[in-house]
PDB file of C-alpha atoms in Angstrom:
ATOM      1  CA  MET A   1      36.168  -3.569  12.686  1.00  0.00           C
ATOM      2  CA  GLY A   2      37.053   0.088  13.432  1.00  0.00           C
ATOM      3  CA  ARG A   3      34.683   2.793  13.873  1.00  0.00           C
ATOM      4  CA  ALA A   4      34.426   5.956  11.668  1.00  0.00           C
ATOM      5  CA  LYS A   5      32.625   9.124  11.484  1.00  0.00           C
ATOM      6  CA  LYS A   6      31.024  11.032   8.443  1.00  0.00           C
ATOM      7  CA  VAL A   7      29.241  14.446   8.547  1.00  0.00           C
ATOM      8  CA  ILE A   8      27.062  15.596   5.671  1.00  0.00           C
ATOM      9  CA  THR A   9      24.808  18.652   5.348  1.00  0.00           C
ATOM     10  CA  ILE A  10      21.273  18.411   3.862  1.00  0.00           C
ATOM     11  CA  HIS A  11      19.792  21.672   2.517  1.00  0.00           C
ATOM     12  CA  VAL A  12      16.128  22.217   3.174  1.00  0.00           C
ATOM     13  CA  LYS A  13      13.603  24.865   1.852  1.00  0.00           C
ATOM     14  CA  ASP A  14      11.568  25.496   4.988  1.00  0.00           C
ATOM     15  CA  ASP A  15      10.573  24.256   8.410  1.00  0.00           C
ATOM     16  CA  ILE A  16       8.054  21.762   6.944  1.00  0.00           C
ATOM     17  CA  GLU A  17      10.695  19.955   4.888  1.00  0.00           C
ATOM     18  CA  LYS A  18      13.161  19.958   7.931  1.00  0.00           C
ATOM     19  CA  GLU A  19      10.468  18.465  10.251  1.00  0.00           C
ATOM     20  CA  GLU A  20       9.545  15.813   7.733  1.00  0.00           C
ATOM     21  CA  VAL A  21      13.164  14.800   7.240  1.00  0.00           C
ATOM     22  CA  LEU A  22      13.841  14.738  11.032  1.00  0.00           C
ATOM     23  CA  ARG A  23      10.787  12.619  11.621  1.00  0.00           C
ATOM     24  CA  GLU A  24      11.603  10.117   9.172  1.00  0.00           C
ATOM     25  CA  ILE A  25      15.300   9.870  10.296  1.00  0.00           C
ATOM     26  CA  GLN A  26      14.053   9.321  13.833  1.00  0.00           C
ATOM     27  CA  ARG A  27      11.990   6.219  12.567  1.00  0.00           C
ATOM     28  CA  LEU A  28      15.196   4.669  11.209  1.00  0.00           C
ATOM     29  CA  ASN A  29      16.418   1.560  13.122  1.00  0.00           C
ATOM     30  CA  LEU A  30      20.126   1.329  12.243  1.00  0.00           C
ATOM     31  CA  PRO A  31      23.260   0.204  14.101  1.00  0.00           C
ATOM     32  CA  ALA A  32      25.015   3.564  13.111  1.00  0.00           C
ATOM     33  CA  PHE A  33      24.729   6.432  15.643  1.00  0.00           C
ATOM     34  CA  ILE A  34      23.030   9.429  14.114  1.00  0.00           C
ATOM     35  CA  TYR A  35      23.116  12.874  15.442  1.00  0.00           C
ATOM     36  CA  VAL A  36      21.262  15.712  13.676  1.00  0.00           C
ATOM     37  CA  HIS A  37      21.690  19.373  14.275  1.00  0.00           C
ATOM     38  CA  GLY A  38      19.244  21.740  12.538  1.00  0.00           C
ATOM     39  CA  LYS A  39      20.271  25.196  11.287  1.00  0.00           C
ATOM     40  CA  LEU A  40      18.006  27.766   9.358  1.00  0.00           C
ATOM     41  CA  ASN A  41      18.035  25.986   6.069  1.00  0.00           C
ATOM     42  CA  ASP A  42      20.284  23.053   6.682  1.00  0.00           C
ATOM     43  CA  LEU A  43      20.469  19.731   8.571  1.00  0.00           C
ATOM     44  CA  LYS A  44      23.946  18.892   9.674  1.00  0.00           C
ATOM     45  CA  ILE A  45      23.961  15.148  10.181  1.00  0.00           C
ATOM     46  CA  ASN A  46      26.824  13.351  11.984  1.00  0.00           C
ATOM     47  CA  VAL A  47      26.874   9.589  11.564  1.00  0.00           C
ATOM     48  CA  GLN A  48      29.125   7.287  13.443  1.00  0.00           C
ATOM     49  CA  GLY A  49      29.664   3.574  13.213  1.00  0.00           C
ATOM     50  CA  THR A  50      31.502   1.082  11.094  1.00  0.00           C
ATOM     51  CA  LYS A  51      32.253   2.030   7.419  1.00  0.00           C
ATOM     52  CA  GLU A  52      29.496  -0.301   6.340  1.00  0.00           C
ATOM     53  CA  ASP A  53      27.003   1.088   8.803  1.00  0.00           C
ATOM     54  CA  ILE A  54      27.901   4.702   7.731  1.00  0.00           C
ATOM     55  CA  ARG A  55      27.356   3.776   4.198  1.00  0.00           C
ATOM     56  CA  GLU A  56      24.067   2.320   4.829  1.00  0.00           C
ATOM     57  CA  ALA A  57      22.743   5.051   6.931  1.00  0.00           C
ATOM     58  CA  LEU A  58      23.786   7.793   4.396  1.00  0.00           C
ATOM     59  CA  ARG A  59      21.921   5.874   1.766  1.00  0.00           C
ATOM     60  CA  LYS A  60      18.742   5.728   3.861  1.00  0.00           C
ATOM     61  CA  ILE A  61      19.012   9.321   4.729  1.00  0.00           C
ATOM     62  CA  ARG A  62      19.437  10.426   1.162  1.00  0.00           C
ATOM     63  CA  GLU A  63      16.410   8.237   0.240  1.00  0.00           C
ATOM     64  CA  ILE A  64      14.367   9.899   2.984  1.00  0.00           C
ATOM     65  CA  HIS A  65      15.297  13.220   1.688  1.00  0.00           C
ATOM     66  CA  ALA A  66      14.189  12.546  -1.829  1.00  0.00           C
ATOM     67  CA  ARG A  67      10.932  10.969  -0.750  1.00  0.00           C
ATOM     68  CA  VAL A  68      10.175  14.013   1.347  1.00  0.00           C
ATOM     69  CA  ARG A  69      10.877  16.433  -1.355  1.00  0.00           C
ATOM     70  CA  ALA A  70       8.912  14.472  -3.804  1.00  0.00           C
ATOM     71  CA  LYS A  71       5.735  14.526  -1.520  1.00  0.00           C
ATOM     72  CA  LEU A  72       6.093  18.176  -0.456  1.00  0.00           C
ATOM     73  CA  TYR A  73       6.932  19.798  -3.944  1.00  0.00           C
ATOM     74  CA  PRO A  74       5.281  19.126  -7.212  1.00  0.00           C
ATOM     75  CA  ASP A  75       7.164  18.071 -10.301  1.00  0.00           C
ATOM     76  CA  ARG A  76       6.997  20.187 -13.712  1.00  0.00           C
ATOM     77  CA  ARG A  77       3.508  18.689 -14.393  1.00  0.00           C
ATOM     78  CA  GLY A  78       2.225  19.910 -11.016  1.00  0.00           C
ATOM     79  CA  LEU A  79       2.131  16.259  -9.624  1.00  0.00           C
ATOM     80  CA  TYR A  80       3.402  14.881  -6.317  1.00  0.00           C
ATOM     81  CA  HIS A  81       5.147  11.527  -5.928  1.00  0.00           C
ATOM     82  CA  TYR A  82       4.294   9.530  -2.973  1.00  0.00           C
ATOM     83  CA  SER A  83       5.273   6.196  -1.375  1.00  0.00           C
ATOM     84  CA  ILE A  84       2.090   4.288  -0.863  1.00  0.00           C
ATOM     85  CA  ASP A  85       3.545   2.667   2.258  1.00  0.00           C
ATOM     86  CA  ASP A  86       4.256   6.192   3.684  1.00  0.00           C
ATOM     87  CA  LEU A  87       0.708   7.433   2.877  1.00  0.00           C
ATOM     88  CA  PHE A  88      -0.999   4.402   4.628  1.00  0.00           C
ATOM     89  CA  ARG A  89       1.389   4.699   7.639  1.00  0.00           C
ATOM     90  CA  ASP A  90       0.496   8.350   8.060  1.00  0.00           C
ATOM     91  CA  ALA A  91      -3.315   7.777   7.360  1.00  0.00           C
ATOM     92  CA  GLY A  92      -3.209   4.996  10.044  1.00  0.00           C
ATOM     93  CA  THR A  93      -5.131   2.815   7.662  1.00  0.00           C
ATOM     94  CA  SER A  94      -4.765   1.171   4.195  1.00  0.00           C
ATOM     95  CA  VAL A  95      -7.289   0.667   1.362  1.00  0.00           C
ATOM     96  CA  ALA A  96      -7.190  -1.399  -1.924  1.00  0.00           C
ATOM     97  CA  ILE A  97      -5.295   0.582  -4.603  1.00  0.00           C
ATOM     98  CA  PRO A  98      -8.174   0.417  -7.130  1.00  0.00           C
ATOM     99  CA  ILE A  99     -10.617   2.259  -4.512  1.00  0.00           C
ATOM    100  CA  LEU A 100      -7.872   4.871  -3.894  1.00  0.00           C
ATOM    101  CA  THR A 101      -7.143   5.642  -7.568  1.00  0.00           C
ATOM    102  CA  LYS A 102     -10.919   5.547  -8.544  1.00  0.00           C
ATOM    103  CA  SER A 103     -11.767   7.937  -5.698  1.00  0.00           C
ATOM    104  CA  LEU A 104      -8.969  10.355  -6.889  1.00  0.00           C
ATOM    105  CA  GLU A 105     -10.335  10.205 -10.353  1.00  0.00           C
ATOM    106  CA  LEU A 106     -13.887  10.967  -9.149  1.00  0.00           C
ATOM    107  CA  LEU A 107     -12.696  13.902  -7.390  1.00  0.00           C
ATOM    108  CA  GLY A 108     -11.042  15.167 -10.582  1.00  0.00           C
ATOM    109  CA  GLU A 109      -7.450  14.615  -9.586  1.00  0.00           C
ATOM    110  CA  SER A 110      -4.621  13.356 -11.940  1.00  0.00           C
ATOM    111  CA  VAL A 111      -3.511   9.845 -10.745  1.00  0.00           C
ATOM    112  CA  GLU A 112      -0.972   7.446 -11.974  1.00  0.00           C
ATOM    113  CA  LEU A 113       0.736   4.449 -10.573  1.00  0.00           C
ATOM    114  CA  GLU A 114       4.569   3.823 -10.934  1.00  0.00           C
ATOM    115  CA  GLY A 115       5.376   0.690  -9.156  1.00  0.00           C
ATOM    116  CA  ASP A 116       4.881   1.397  -5.365  1.00  0.00           C
ATOM    117  CA  GLU A 117       4.595   5.105  -5.996  1.00  0.00           C
ATOM    118  CA  LEU A 118       1.405   7.122  -6.361  1.00  0.00           C
ATOM    119  CA  VAL A 119       1.776  10.154  -8.590  1.00  0.00           C
ATOM    120  CA  THR A 120      -1.167  12.547  -8.176  1.00  0.00           C
ATOM    121  CA  SER A 121      -2.124  16.184  -8.034  1.00  0.00           C
ATOM    122  CA  MET A 122      -3.556  16.028  -4.598  1.00  0.00           C
ATOM    123  CA  PRO A 123      -1.391  17.339  -1.910  1.00  0.00           C
ATOM    124  CA  TRP A 124      -0.205  15.122   0.855  1.00  0.00           C
ATOM    125  CA  GLU A 125      -2.462  16.315   3.694  1.00  0.00           C
ATOM    126  CA  GLY A 126      -5.534  16.133   1.484  1.00  0.00           C
ATOM    127  CA  LEU A 127      -4.533  12.597   0.448  1.00  0.00           C
ATOM    128  CA  VAL A 128      -3.996  11.259   4.068  1.00  0.00           C
ATOM    129  CA  LYS A 129      -7.494  12.681   4.990  1.00  0.00           C
ATOM    130  CA  LEU A 130      -9.026  11.032   1.910  1.00  0.00           C
ATOM    131  CA  ILE A 131      -7.529   7.556   2.740  1.00  0.00           C
ATOM    132  CA  GLY A 132      -8.843   7.903   6.300  1.00  0.00           C
ATOM    133  CA  GLU A 133     -12.309   8.640   4.931  1.00  0.00           C
ATOM    134  CA  LEU A 134     -12.094   5.576   2.476  1.00  0.00           C
ATOM    135  CA  GLY A 135     -11.084   3.411   5.385  1.00  0.00           C
ATOM    136  CA  GLU A 136     -14.173   4.534   7.499  1.00  0.00           C
ATOM    137  CA  ALA A 137     -16.383   3.823   4.391  1.00  0.00           C
ATOM    138  CA  MET A 138     -14.780   0.428   3.949  1.00  0.00           C
ATOM    139  CA  GLY A 139     -15.371  -0.472   7.553  1.00  0.00           C
ATOM    140  CA  GLU A 140     -19.055   0.167   7.400  1.00  0.00           C
ATOM    141  CA  VAL A 141     -19.634  -2.173   4.320  1.00  0.00           C
ATOM    142  CA  ALA A 142     -16.784  -4.648   4.310  1.00  0.00           C
ATOM    143  CA  LEU A 143     -18.733  -7.556   6.046  1.00  0.00           C
ATOM    144  CA  GLN A 144     -21.726  -7.322   3.659  1.00  0.00           C
ATOM    145  CA  THR A 145     -20.239  -6.783   0.473  1.00  0.00           C
ATOM    146  CA  THR A 146     -17.844  -8.565  -2.181  1.00  0.00           C
ATOM    147  CA  LYS A 147     -14.578  -7.080  -3.346  1.00  0.00           C
ATOM    148  CA  GLN A 148     -16.086  -5.886  -6.678  1.00  0.00           C
ATOM    149  CA  ILE A 149     -19.047  -3.997  -5.243  1.00  0.00           C
ATOM    150  CA  ARG A 150     -16.844  -2.346  -2.731  1.00  0.00           C
ATOM    151  CA  GLU A 151     -14.660  -0.880  -5.553  1.00  0.00           C
ATOM    152  CA  VAL A 152     -17.790   0.816  -6.853  1.00  0.00           C
ATOM    153  CA  VAL A 153     -19.457   1.782  -3.437  1.00  0.00           C
ATOM    154  CA  VAL A 154     -16.535   3.160  -1.307  1.00  0.00           C
ATOM    155  CA  PRO A 155     -15.194   5.666  -3.931  1.00  0.00           C
ATOM    156  CA  VAL A 156     -18.544   6.845  -4.792  1.00  0.00           C
ATOM    157  CA  SER A 157     -19.463   7.309  -1.040  1.00  0.00           C
ATOM    158  CA  VAL A 158     -16.548   9.401  -0.360  1.00  0.00           C
ATOM    159  CA  ALA A 159     -16.423  11.303  -3.599  1.00  0.00           C
ATOM    160  CA  PHE A 160     -20.063  12.295  -3.568  1.00  0.00           C
ATOM    161  CA  ASP A 161     -20.443  12.575   0.207  1.00  0.00           C
ATOM    162  CA  ILE A 162     -23.268   9.787   0.264  1.00  0.00           C
ATOM    163  CA  SER A 163     -23.278   7.132   2.938  1.00  0.00           C
ATOM    164  CA  PRO A 164     -22.088   3.733   1.729  1.00  0.00           C
ATOM    165  CA  GLY A 165     -25.409   2.185   2.609  1.00  0.00           C
ATOM    166  CA  GLN A 166     -27.282   4.654   0.357  1.00  0.00           C
ATOM    167  CA  VAL A 167     -24.822   3.916  -2.492  1.00  0.00           C
ATOM    168  CA  ILE A 168     -25.548   0.282  -1.999  1.00  0.00           C
ATOM    169  CA  ASP A 169     -29.407   1.098  -1.986  1.00  0.00           C
ATOM    170  CA  ARG A 170     -28.963   3.022  -5.419  1.00  0.00           C
ATOM    171  CA  LEU A 171     -27.154   0.014  -7.055  1.00  0.00           C
ATOM    172  CA  VAL A 172     -30.071  -2.245  -5.976  1.00  0.00           C
ATOM    173  CA  GLU A 173     -32.732   0.281  -7.115  1.00  0.00           C
ATOM    174  CA  LEU A 174     -31.022   0.430 -10.561  1.00  0.00           C
ATOM    175  CA  GLY A 175     -30.679  -3.343 -10.853  1.00  0.00           C
ATOM    176  CA  LEU A 176     -26.855  -3.031 -10.779  1.00  0.00           C
ATOM    177  CA  ALA A 177     -26.506  -5.093  -7.512  1.00  0.00           C
ATOM    178  CA  GLU A 178     -28.387  -7.730  -5.547  1.00  0.00           C
ATOM    179  CA  TRP A 179     -28.376  -9.226  -1.961  1.00  0.00           C
ATOM    180  CA  LYS A 180     -27.093 -12.921  -2.104  1.00  0.00           C
ATOM    181  CA  GLU A 181     -28.939 -14.902   0.662  1.00  0.00           C
ATOM    182  CA  ASP A 182     -26.416 -17.778   0.604  1.00  0.00           C
ATOM    183  CA  LYS A 183     -23.459 -15.586   0.880  1.00  0.00           C
ATOM    184  CA  PHE A 184     -24.947 -12.843   3.248  1.00  0.00           C
ATOM    185  CA  LYS A 185     -23.451 -10.223   0.803  1.00  0.00           C
ATOM    186  CA  TYR A 186     -24.279  -7.651  -1.816  1.00  0.00           C
ATOM    187  CA  GLU A 187     -22.694  -8.229  -5.114  1.00  0.00           C
ATOM    188  CA  LEU A 188     -22.766  -6.658  -8.530  1.00  0.00           C
ATOM    189  CA  VAL A 189     -25.025  -7.973 -11.238  1.00  0.00           C
ATOM    190  CA  LYS A 190     -22.758  -6.311 -13.945  1.00  0.00           C
ATOM    191  CA  ASN A 191     -19.095  -5.870 -13.958  1.00  0.00           C
ATOM    192  CA  LYS A 192     -17.714  -3.031 -11.986  1.00  0.00           C
ATOM    193  CA  GLU A 193     -16.966  -0.751 -14.790  1.00  0.00           C
ATOM    194  CA  GLN A 194     -20.442  -0.907 -16.254  1.00  0.00           C
ATOM    195  CA  ALA A 195     -22.053  -0.615 -12.637  1.00  0.00           C
ATOM    196  CA  MET A 196     -19.941   2.575 -12.096  1.00  0.00           C
ATOM    197  CA  GLU A 197     -20.704   3.987 -15.453  1.00  0.00           C
ATOM    198  CA  GLU A 198     -24.438   3.602 -14.986  1.00  0.00           C
ATOM    199  CA  LEU A 199     -24.392   4.661 -11.307  1.00  0.00           C
ATOM    200  CA  LEU A 200     -22.473   7.835 -12.269  1.00  0.00           C
ATOM    201  CA  LYS A 201     -25.003   8.695 -15.019  1.00  0.00           C
ATOM    202  CA  HIS A 202     -27.809   8.249 -12.562  1.00  0.00           C
ATOM    203  CA  LEU A 203     -26.191  10.588  -9.961  1.00  0.00           C
ATOM    204  CA  ALA A 204     -25.385  13.144 -12.596  1.00  0.00           C
ATOM    205  CA  GLY A 205     -29.113  12.986 -13.575  1.00  0.00           C
ATOM    206  CA  GLU A 206     -30.028  13.573 -10.003  1.00  0.00           C
ATOM    207  CA  LYS A 207     -27.835  16.603  -9.688  1.00  0.00           C
ATOM    208  CA  ASN A 208     -29.231  18.139 -12.781  1.00  0.00           C
ATOM    209  CA  GLU A 209     -32.833  17.839 -11.426  1.00  0.00           C
ATOM    210  CA  ASP A 210     -31.868  19.691  -8.164  1.00  0.00           C
TER     211      ASP A 210
END
């Protein structure tokens, strides 16, 4: 099959967008040869290979540019659109989606799930940092907790800056969780929605006393 060449130009708003697009293009593993020349507000992209290789490369590059713009610039509602896989990759860890969305809610952020896309009011850097903190909190309690109790403990720990162990202690004190000797784990006595509601009421009461 004969080789061909295609040159496209992508317009970028600033250096941050340019660097993000370049970084993502460098991660591509495609048979086509891709050469990128950066100008002030443009990226000139030269793609060489078979017609099929070029078509696939251009599709991936346009997808990348759309994802980068969605994560850097808010939509009309002031919300950012993120690929969950990209977020976990940049954070260097992953967390259960219910833990991530509940944490954003507790921090007062807007949050929606649209397939494998997270739509939220929190900017990218803050969200990557949050996922890192959630991963650390998760690591502290993973071996001694069930999935349900983690979905209460980890978001509250990070959102209220309380150690995961202290959150578990509060849950036990309030009769919302108990230690199961046969499982060597803490688990909830009530469902996670009720436990979360009662724990948040307790924490709000403590705050009012201060």
